[in-house]
Amino acid sequence: MGCRSGNNQVVPFDKDKESEDEFEGPIHDRSCRDVFCLFFFLAFWGGMGYIAYVSILNGQPARLIYGYDSYGNICGMKNEPIPNVTLSGLDMTSRKYVFFFNFLALSNPLEESKIICVQSCPNGTFITTSQLEDYAVEENITLCSYDVAVSDYSSASNGATADCPTLPLTSQISILNRCLPADFLTTAADTIGFIDPGIIKKIFSDIEKTWLEICYLCAISVGLSLFMVIIMRFFAAVIIYVTIIIFVVGSLAGTAFLWYTWYLADQELQDIPENERIAADEENVETLLIYAGVASGVTVILLLILLVMRRRITLVVEIGRASCRERV
């Protein structure tokens, strides 16, 4: 959609009919016709920005990220008291994980469940409240309501909304700061049929640990994209050639770095006696080898595409110049 008028004449192409000299093409009353759409688009983004601002200012994004208990306390943070709400305003700095007395409430809002923040997800199987008491004394991890003393666990009631969780209670793992049964991933993997539960656990664990960095990188990518679109208007040819060079050099350098990293890791592994090696070290070497192989394949494909399409690069440059050239 163009917004500039020009002097170029549009002449009909017909081999059987010669063009008339007086044909001036559709240049009469040409003007920018997408101003309304532009303002509408800007208004849309302005409204979205305002909604985001109000949500962050008046809302609590941490409740979604870290989770919260039945009393309004955000896990892993210091909390302010909520009027007329008992057990609110507690310091949950050491309690970073959300624990459901009935984990089915995580996916079904109709299921009743008391929710508390715990120091760590339960590791083991618990049949009686006495086992919960022993676990609290030995591991310093309390799995019953905050107002129930550890010494009273053995006599406390258990259930979805009781003082202690529903029993029996099986071992659980943390996924995005939420405690879920350890066999949850196994059941999901069996349903899908071909995914290793360990891989799913690693994916969620990586997301949980690096979500902030992922958001930063996405924001940087959007900013760089907008910057590239703006400067393409003035330096189309330079940007296209620089982009191609960066892709080529980056692919070669990245592939070489991965192979070098794999070589160092493999040499370090070879120096360790076989009886002292751990599975994590061997998995790390195998993972680096896979990454290096995939990077090599992508680099070769990229170079082949550039080799085959090298003549069209000039055409792309000319198209970029023509589309971004200032017209009077």
mmCIF file of C-alpha atoms in Angstrom:
data_model
loop_
_atom_site.group_PDB
_atom_site.id
_atom_site.type_symbol
_atom_site.label_atom_id
_atom_site.label_comp_id
_atom_site.label_asym_id
_atom_site.label_seq_id
_atom_site.Cartn_x
_atom_site.Cartn_y
_atom_site.Cartn_z
ATOM 1 C CA MET A 1 0.000 0.000 0.000
ATOM 2 C CA GLY A 2 1.657 3.151 -1.187
ATOM 3 C CA CYS A 3 1.279 6.586 0.283
ATOM 4 C CA ARG A 4 3.265 8.669 -2.159
ATOM 5 C CA SER A 5 2.359 10.060 -5.555
ATOM 6 C CA GLY A 6 4.780 9.731 -8.439
ATOM 7 C CA ASN A 7 5.542 10.816 -11.984
ATOM 8 C CA ASN A 8 5.898 7.321 -13.407
ATOM 9 C CA GLN A 9 3.324 6.582 -16.064
ATOM 10 C CA VAL A 10 1.556 3.253 -16.210
ATOM 11 C CA VAL A 11 1.281 2.154 -19.840
ATOM 12 C CA PRO A 12 -0.900 -0.806 -20.908
ATOM 13 C CA PHE A 13 1.114 -3.635 -22.386
ATOM 14 C CA ASP A 14 -0.433 -5.099 -25.508
ATOM 15 C CA LYS A 15 1.620 -6.508 -28.361
ATOM 16 C CA ASP A 16 -1.239 -6.054 -30.811
ATOM 17 C CA LYS A 17 -2.011 -2.512 -29.799
ATOM 18 C CA GLU A 18 0.391 0.352 -29.662
ATOM 19 C CA SER A 19 0.268 2.639 -26.676
ATOM 20 C CA GLU A 20 -1.012 6.115 -27.251
ATOM 21 C CA ASP A 21 1.379 8.923 -26.386
ATOM 22 C CA GLU A 22 -1.338 10.838 -24.628
ATOM 23 C CA PHE A 23 -2.032 7.959 -22.209
ATOM 24 C CA GLU A 24 -1.028 9.233 -18.783
ATOM 25 C CA GLY A 25 -1.925 6.223 -16.639
ATOM 26 C CA PRO A 26 -3.752 6.281 -13.318
ATOM 27 C CA ILE A 27 -1.884 9.232 -11.838
ATOM 28 C CA HIS A 28 -4.841 11.557 -11.482
ATOM 29 C CA ASP A 29 -5.936 12.306 -7.928
ATOM 30 C CA ARG A 30 -3.483 9.840 -6.424
ATOM 31 C CA SER A 31 -3.127 10.179 -2.679
ATOM 32 C CA CYS A 32 -2.547 8.179 0.461
ATOM 33 C CA ARG A 33 -5.703 6.176 1.122
ATOM 34 C CA ASP A 34 -4.708 4.235 4.233
ATOM 35 C CA VAL A 35 -4.445 7.077 6.746
ATOM 36 C CA PHE A 36 -7.569 5.947 8.566
ATOM 37 C CA CYS A 37 -6.255 2.393 8.796
ATOM 38 C CA LEU A 38 -2.946 3.698 10.104
ATOM 39 C CA PHE A 39 -4.613 5.746 12.837
ATOM 40 C CA PHE A 40 -6.906 2.843 13.650
ATOM 41 C CA PHE A 41 -3.869 0.542 13.959
ATOM 42 C CA LEU A 42 -2.048 3.032 16.203
ATOM 43 C CA ALA A 43 -5.175 3.474 18.321
ATOM 44 C CA PHE A 44 -5.421 -0.292 18.694
ATOM 45 C CA TRP A 45 -1.835 -0.563 19.931
ATOM 46 C CA GLY A 46 -2.360 2.426 22.189
ATOM 47 C CA GLY A 47 -5.387 0.733 23.728
ATOM 48 C CA MET A 48 -3.488 -2.510 24.187
ATOM 49 C CA GLY A 49 -0.627 -0.629 25.822
ATOM 50 C CA TYR A 50 -3.027 1.128 28.167
ATOM 51 C CA ILE A 51 -4.670 -2.171 29.127
ATOM 52 C CA ALA A 52 -1.245 -3.677 29.825
ATOM 53 C CA TYR A 53 -0.249 -0.618 31.893
ATOM 54 C CA VAL A 54 -3.423 -0.743 33.999
ATOM 55 C CA SER A 55 -3.117 -4.504 34.435
ATOM 56 C CA ILE A 56 0.469 -4.273 35.685
ATOM 57 C CA LEU A 57 -0.249 -1.209 37.838
ATOM 58 C CA ASN A 58 -3.417 -2.480 39.519
ATOM 59 C CA GLY A 59 -3.056 -6.204 39.046
ATOM 60 C CA GLN A 60 -0.617 -8.761 40.392
ATOM 61 C CA PRO A 61 1.205 -10.611 37.586
ATOM 62 C CA ALA A 62 3.214 -12.428 40.249
ATOM 63 C CA ARG A 63 0.072 -14.369 41.210
ATOM 64 C CA LEU A 64 0.065 -15.925 37.756
ATOM 65 C CA ILE A 65 3.817 -16.481 37.594
ATOM 66 C CA TYR A 66 4.515 -17.776 41.098
ATOM 67 C CA GLY A 67 1.085 -18.933 42.187
ATOM 68 C CA TYR A 68 -0.803 -18.175 45.423
ATOM 69 C CA ASP A 69 -2.459 -20.016 48.296
ATOM 70 C CA SER A 70 -6.034 -20.087 49.566
ATOM 71 C CA TYR A 71 -5.412 -17.009 51.728
ATOM 72 C CA GLY A 72 -4.117 -14.707 48.991
ATOM 73 C CA ASN A 73 -0.419 -15.104 49.806
ATOM 74 C CA ILE A 74 1.883 -15.173 46.767
ATOM 75 C CA CYS A 75 4.379 -18.004 47.033
ATOM 76 C CA GLY A 76 8.050 -17.036 47.194
ATOM 77 C CA MET A 77 7.351 -13.423 48.231
ATOM 78 C CA LYS A 78 6.625 -11.246 51.230
ATOM 79 C CA ASN A 79 2.918 -10.433 51.343
ATOM 80 C CA GLU A 80 0.797 -7.634 52.706
ATOM 81 C CA PRO A 81 -2.156 -8.524 54.979
ATOM 82 C CA ILE A 82 -5.565 -8.648 53.325
ATOM 83 C CA PRO A 83 -8.349 -7.166 55.485
ATOM 84 C CA ASN A 84 -10.626 -9.755 57.091
ATOM 85 C CA VAL A 85 -8.644 -12.671 55.624
ATOM 86 C CA THR A 86 -6.991 -14.927 58.182
ATOM 87 C CA LEU A 87 -3.485 -16.265 57.525
ATOM 88 C CA SER A 88 -2.868 -13.576 54.878
ATOM 89 C CA GLY A 89 0.175 -11.312 54.834
ATOM 90 C CA LEU A 90 2.640 -14.111 55.589
ATOM 91 C CA ASP A 91 6.286 -14.147 54.530
ATOM 92 C CA MET A 92 6.501 -16.863 51.880
ATOM 93 C CA THR A 93 10.069 -16.160 50.775
ATOM 94 C CA SER A 94 11.134 -19.703 51.666
ATOM 95 C CA ARG A 95 7.914 -21.268 50.373
ATOM 96 C CA LYS A 96 8.232 -21.056 46.589
ATOM 97 C CA TYR A 97 5.986 -23.911 45.461
ATOM 98 C CA VAL A 98 2.209 -24.176 45.216
ATOM 99 C CA PHE A 99 0.815 -27.345 46.785
ATOM 100 C CA PHE A 100 -2.769 -28.520 46.194
ATOM 101 C CA PHE A 101 -4.476 -30.728 48.743
ATOM 102 C CA ASN A 102 -6.407 -32.034 45.725
ATOM 103 C CA PHE A 103 -4.279 -31.621 42.579
ATOM 104 C CA LEU A 104 -7.321 -32.140 40.316
ATOM 105 C CA ALA A 105 -8.346 -28.568 41.220
ATOM 106 C CA LEU A 106 -5.442 -27.342 39.114
ATOM 107 C CA SER A 107 -7.280 -28.284 35.919
ATOM 108 C CA ASN A 108 -10.887 -28.380 37.121
ATOM 109 C CA PRO A 109 -12.212 -25.274 38.930
ATOM 110 C CA LEU A 110 -15.198 -27.279 40.159
ATOM 111 C CA GLU A 111 -12.915 -29.435 42.310
ATOM 112 C CA GLU A 112 -12.501 -28.148 45.850
ATOM 113 C CA SER A 113 -8.999 -27.920 47.274
ATOM 114 C CA LYS A 114 -7.070 -26.019 49.888
ATOM 115 C CA ILE A 115 -3.900 -24.490 48.451
ATOM 116 C CA ILE A 116 -0.766 -23.692 50.441
ATOM 117 C CA CYS A 117 2.796 -22.634 49.706
ATOM 118 C CA VAL A 118 5.471 -25.173 50.635
ATOM 119 C CA GLN A 119 9.253 -25.190 50.860
ATOM 120 C CA SER A 120 9.500 -28.099 48.440
ATOM 121 C CA CYS A 121 7.168 -30.493 46.690
ATOM 122 C CA PRO A 122 6.631 -33.739 48.680
ATOM 123 C CA ASN A 123 9.186 -36.413 47.905
ATOM 124 C CA GLY A 124 7.841 -39.799 48.907
ATOM 125 C CA THR A 125 4.596 -41.633 49.562
ATOM 126 C CA PHE A 126 2.538 -40.782 52.641
ATOM 127 C CA ILE A 127 -0.244 -43.029 53.914
ATOM 128 C CA THR A 128 -0.971 -41.515 57.320
ATOM 129 C CA THR A 129 -0.766 -38.081 58.929
ATOM 130 C CA SER A 130 1.916 -39.472 61.248
ATOM 131 C CA GLN A 131 4.162 -39.859 58.202
ATOM 132 C CA LEU A 132 3.488 -36.230 57.338
ATOM 133 C CA GLU A 133 4.589 -35.298 60.845
ATOM 134 C CA ASP A 134 7.798 -37.331 60.575
ATOM 135 C CA TYR A 135 8.494 -35.762 57.176
ATOM 136 C CA ALA A 136 8.023 -32.257 58.599
ATOM 137 C CA VAL A 137 10.406 -32.962 61.489
ATOM 138 C CA GLU A 138 13.103 -34.629 59.378
ATOM 139 C CA GLU A 139 12.980 -32.484 56.223
ATOM 140 C CA ASN A 140 11.503 -29.264 57.668
ATOM 141 C CA ILE A 141 8.812 -29.336 54.956
ATOM 142 C CA THR A 142 5.289 -28.764 56.266
ATOM 143 C CA LEU A 143 2.443 -30.030 54.090
ATOM 144 C CA CYS A 144 -0.515 -29.148 56.334
ATOM 145 C CA SER A 145 -2.257 -25.848 56.924
ATOM 146 C CA TYR A 146 -0.192 -22.995 58.367
ATOM 147 C CA ASP A 147 -2.175 -22.843 61.621
ATOM 148 C CA VAL A 148 -1.639 -26.517 62.421
ATOM 149 C CA ALA A 149 1.401 -27.246 64.567
ATOM 150 C CA VAL A 150 3.678 -30.062 63.441
ATOM 151 C CA SER A 151 3.077 -31.871 66.720
ATOM 152 C CA ASP A 152 -0.663 -31.951 65.915
ATOM 153 C CA TYR A 153 -0.290 -33.493 62.446
ATOM 154 C CA SER A 154 -0.972 -37.034 63.642
ATOM 155 C CA SER A 155 -4.377 -36.027 65.017
ATOM 156 C CA ALA A 156 -5.327 -33.564 62.265
ATOM 157 C CA SER A 157 -8.034 -34.267 59.711
ATOM 158 C CA ASN A 158 -7.138 -34.858 56.088
ATOM 159 C CA GLY A 159 -8.999 -34.104 52.885
ATOM 160 C CA ALA A 160 -9.313 -31.622 50.033
ATOM 161 C CA THR A 161 -10.344 -28.771 52.363
ATOM 162 C CA ALA A 162 -9.195 -30.192 55.713
ATOM 163 C CA ASP A 163 -6.134 -29.357 57.809
ATOM 164 C CA CYS A 164 -3.886 -31.819 55.954
ATOM 165 C CA PRO A 165 -3.929 -33.041 52.334
ATOM 166 C CA THR A 166 -5.830 -36.005 50.990
ATOM 167 C CA LEU A 167 -4.107 -39.311 51.686
ATOM 168 C CA PRO A 168 -2.465 -41.359 50.332
ATOM 169 C CA LEU A 169 -0.125 -38.708 48.951
ATOM 170 C CA THR A 170 2.409 -39.716 46.296
ATOM 171 C CA SER A 171 5.704 -38.110 45.317
ATOM 172 C CA GLN A 172 5.345 -34.842 43.381
ATOM 173 C CA ILE A 173 7.525 -32.672 41.143
ATOM 174 C CA SER A 174 7.563 -28.948 40.423
ATOM 175 C CA ILE A 175 6.271 -27.715 37.054
ATOM 176 C CA LEU A 176 6.194 -23.919 36.728
ATOM 177 C CA ASN A 177 6.230 -23.653 40.547
ATOM 178 C CA ARG A 178 3.203 -25.932 40.855
ATOM 179 C CA CYS A 179 3.477 -29.330 42.567
ATOM 180 C CA LEU A 180 2.084 -32.156 40.446
ATOM 181 C CA PRO A 181 2.195 -35.940 40.931
ATOM 182 C CA ALA A 182 5.423 -37.437 39.578
ATOM 183 C CA ASP A 183 3.470 -39.920 37.453
ATOM 184 C CA PHE A 184 1.555 -37.071 35.783
ATOM 185 C CA LEU A 185 4.234 -36.680 33.093
ATOM 186 C CA THR A 186 4.447 -40.444 32.620
ATOM 187 C CA THR A 187 0.693 -40.642 32.063
ATOM 188 C CA ALA A 188 0.796 -37.720 29.623
ATOM 189 C CA ALA A 189 3.743 -39.258 27.761
ATOM 190 C CA ASP A 190 1.965 -42.621 27.536
ATOM 191 C CA THR A 191 -1.060 -40.839 26.099
ATOM 192 C CA ILE A 192 1.062 -39.177 23.416
ATOM 193 C CA GLY A 193 2.979 -42.382 22.939
ATOM 194 C CA PHE A 194 6.444 -41.339 21.815
ATOM 195 C CA ILE A 195 7.735 -38.648 24.199
ATOM 196 C CA ASP A 196 10.083 -39.466 27.052
ATOM 197 C CA PRO A 197 8.692 -38.107 30.370
ATOM 198 C CA GLY A 198 12.211 -36.982 31.277
ATOM 199 C CA ILE A 199 12.290 -34.721 28.236
ATOM 200 C CA ILE A 200 8.975 -33.102 29.195
ATOM 201 C CA LYS A 201 10.251 -32.523 32.708
ATOM 202 C CA LYS A 202 13.444 -30.915 31.391
ATOM 203 C CA ILE A 203 11.456 -28.637 29.073
ATOM 204 C CA PHE A 204 9.228 -27.355 31.864
ATOM 205 C CA SER A 205 12.221 -27.020 34.175
ATOM 206 C CA ASP A 206 14.140 -24.962 31.603
ATOM 207 C CA ILE A 207 11.132 -22.720 30.975
ATOM 208 C CA GLU A 208 10.665 -22.231 34.715
ATOM 209 C CA LYS A 209 14.299 -21.199 35.185
ATOM 210 C CA THR A 210 14.738 -19.033 32.070
ATOM 211 C CA TRP A 211 11.305 -17.513 31.379
ATOM 212 C CA LEU A 212 12.562 -14.006 32.146
ATOM 213 C CA GLU A 213 15.492 -14.321 29.727
ATOM 214 C CA ILE A 214 13.108 -15.678 27.074
ATOM 215 C CA CYS A 215 10.870 -12.609 27.476
ATOM 216 C CA TYR A 216 13.882 -10.281 27.220
ATOM 217 C CA LEU A 217 15.091 -11.984 24.034
ATOM 218 C CA CYS A 218 11.617 -11.816 22.473
ATOM 219 C CA ALA A 219 11.402 -8.096 23.259
ATOM 220 C CA ILE A 220 14.869 -7.521 21.788
ATOM 221 C CA SER A 221 13.889 -9.464 18.656
ATOM 222 C CA VAL A 222 10.762 -7.344 18.165
ATOM 223 C CA GLY A 223 12.790 -4.153 18.647
ATOM 224 C CA LEU A 224 15.462 -5.218 16.168
ATOM 225 C CA SER A 225 12.792 -6.201 13.642
ATOM 226 C CA LEU A 226 11.144 -2.789 13.843
ATOM 227 C CA PHE A 227 14.539 -1.093 13.601
ATOM 228 C CA MET A 228 15.391 -3.134 10.488
ATOM 229 C CA VAL A 229 12.077 -2.215 8.845
ATOM 230 C CA ILE A 230 12.709 1.491 9.482
ATOM 231 C CA ILE A 231 16.295 1.627 8.203
ATOM 232 C CA MET A 232 15.414 -0.550 5.180
ATOM 233 C CA ARG A 233 13.831 2.586 3.728
ATOM 234 C CA PHE A 234 17.193 4.330 3.582
ATOM 235 C CA PHE A 235 19.764 1.542 3.297
ATOM 236 C CA ALA A 236 17.981 -1.307 1.542
ATOM 237 C CA ALA A 237 20.982 -2.667 -0.372
ATOM 238 C CA VAL A 238 23.359 -2.377 2.571
ATOM 239 C CA ILE A 239 20.912 -4.066 4.947
ATOM 240 C CA ILE A 240 20.270 -6.966 2.560
ATOM 241 C CA TYR A 241 23.968 -7.651 1.967
ATOM 242 C CA VAL A 242 24.870 -7.199 5.649
ATOM 243 C CA THR A 243 22.059 -9.556 6.665
ATOM 244 C CA ILE A 244 23.283 -12.239 4.280
ATOM 245 C CA ILE A 245 26.870 -11.835 5.493
ATOM 246 C CA ILE A 246 25.780 -12.002 9.131
ATOM 247 C CA PHE A 247 23.779 -15.170 8.483
ATOM 248 C CA VAL A 248 26.682 -16.838 6.708
ATOM 249 C CA VAL A 249 29.357 -15.786 9.193
ATOM 250 C CA GLY A 250 27.081 -16.479 12.154
ATOM 251 C CA SER A 251 26.202 -19.946 10.882
ATOM 252 C CA LEU A 252 29.842 -20.846 10.255
ATOM 253 C CA ALA A 253 31.018 -19.398 13.563
ATOM 254 C CA GLY A 254 28.181 -20.989 15.524
ATOM 255 C CA THR A 255 28.812 -24.381 13.953
ATOM 256 C CA ALA A 256 32.545 -24.151 14.634
ATOM 257 C CA PHE A 257 31.888 -23.092 18.242
ATOM 258 C CA LEU A 258 29.538 -26.043 18.828
ATOM 259 C CA TRP A 259 32.048 -28.518 17.412
ATOM 260 C CA TYR A 260 34.819 -26.982 19.524
ATOM 261 C CA THR A 261 32.629 -27.110 22.649
ATOM 262 C CA TRP A 262 31.767 -30.742 21.943
ATOM 263 C CA TYR A 263 35.460 -31.554 21.474
ATOM 264 C CA LEU A 264 36.383 -30.001 24.836
ATOM 265 C CA ALA A 265 33.510 -31.765 26.610
ATOM 266 C CA ASP A 266 34.425 -35.088 24.995
ATOM 267 C CA GLN A 267 38.081 -34.726 25.962
ATOM 268 C CA GLU A 268 37.084 -33.859 29.517
ATOM 269 C CA LEU A 269 34.836 -36.927 29.620
ATOM 270 C CA GLN A 270 37.600 -39.177 28.294
ATOM 271 C CA ASP A 271 39.862 -38.029 31.105
ATOM 272 C CA ILE A 272 37.363 -39.297 33.693
ATOM 273 C CA PRO A 273 37.644 -43.026 34.548
ATOM 274 C CA GLU A 274 34.622 -44.979 33.313
ATOM 275 C CA ASN A 275 33.661 -46.067 36.824
ATOM 276 C CA GLU A 276 33.537 -42.414 37.956
ATOM 277 C CA ARG A 277 31.495 -41.020 35.073
ATOM 278 C CA ILE A 278 27.927 -39.913 35.679
ATOM 279 C CA ALA A 279 25.042 -40.058 33.234
ATOM 280 C CA ALA A 280 24.695 -36.252 33.140
ATOM 281 C CA ASP A 281 28.219 -35.837 31.721
ATOM 282 C CA GLU A 282 27.615 -38.393 28.976
ATOM 283 C CA GLU A 283 24.235 -36.847 28.133
ATOM 284 C CA ASN A 284 25.887 -33.432 27.883
ATOM 285 C CA VAL A 285 28.438 -34.724 25.352
ATOM 286 C CA GLU A 286 25.716 -36.436 23.312
ATOM 287 C CA THR A 287 23.561 -33.305 23.367
ATOM 288 C CA LEU A 288 26.449 -31.127 22.168
ATOM 289 C CA LEU A 289 27.153 -33.617 19.380
ATOM 290 C CA ILE A 290 23.510 -33.467 18.255
ATOM 291 C CA TYR A 291 23.525 -29.661 18.342
ATOM 292 C CA ALA A 292 26.747 -29.531 16.336
ATOM 293 C CA GLY A 293 25.381 -31.964 13.749
ATOM 294 C CA VAL A 294 22.113 -30.060 13.355
ATOM 295 C CA ALA A 295 23.975 -26.740 13.079
ATOM 296 C CA SER A 296 26.251 -28.233 10.398
ATOM 297 C CA GLY A 297 23.264 -29.427 8.389
ATOM 298 C CA VAL A 298 21.517 -26.045 8.624
ATOM 299 C CA THR A 299 24.722 -24.253 7.604
ATOM 300 C CA VAL A 300 25.241 -26.476 4.568
ATOM 301 C CA ILE A 301 21.620 -25.993 3.466
ATOM 302 C CA LEU A 302 21.906 -22.222 3.911
ATOM 303 C CA LEU A 303 25.098 -22.045 1.857
ATOM 304 C CA LEU A 304 23.598 -24.199 -0.898
ATOM 305 C CA ILE A 305 20.525 -21.962 -1.061
ATOM 306 C CA LEU A 306 22.693 -18.860 -1.325
ATOM 307 C CA LEU A 307 24.803 -20.522 -4.018
ATOM 308 C CA VAL A 308 21.772 -21.447 -6.115
ATOM 309 C CA MET A 309 19.993 -18.132 -5.543
ATOM 310 C CA ARG A 310 23.053 -15.871 -5.824
ATOM 311 C CA ARG A 311 21.824 -14.222 -9.027
ATOM 312 C CA ARG A 312 18.486 -13.405 -7.484
ATOM 313 C CA ILE A 313 20.128 -11.551 -4.609
ATOM 314 C CA THR A 314 20.816 -8.650 -6.974
ATOM 315 C CA LEU A 315 17.158 -8.695 -7.969
ATOM 316 C CA VAL A 316 16.126 -8.583 -4.310
ATOM 317 C CA VAL A 317 18.409 -5.598 -3.770
ATOM 318 C CA GLU A 318 16.917 -3.759 -6.724
ATOM 319 C CA ILE A 319 13.383 -4.512 -5.539
ATOM 320 C CA GLY A 320 14.307 -3.199 -2.105
ATOM 321 C CA ARG A 321 15.747 -0.053 -3.605
ATOM 322 C CA ALA A 322 12.705 0.494 -5.821
ATOM 323 C CA SER A 323 10.215 -0.046 -2.993
ATOM 324 C CA CYS A 324 12.073 2.258 -0.608
ATOM 325 C CA ARG A 325 13.122 4.971 -3.055
ATOM 326 C CA GLU A 326 11.758 8.407 -2.295
ATOM 327 C CA ARG A 327 9.426 9.547 -5.035
ATOM 328 C CA VAL A 328 8.460 13.068 -5.844
#
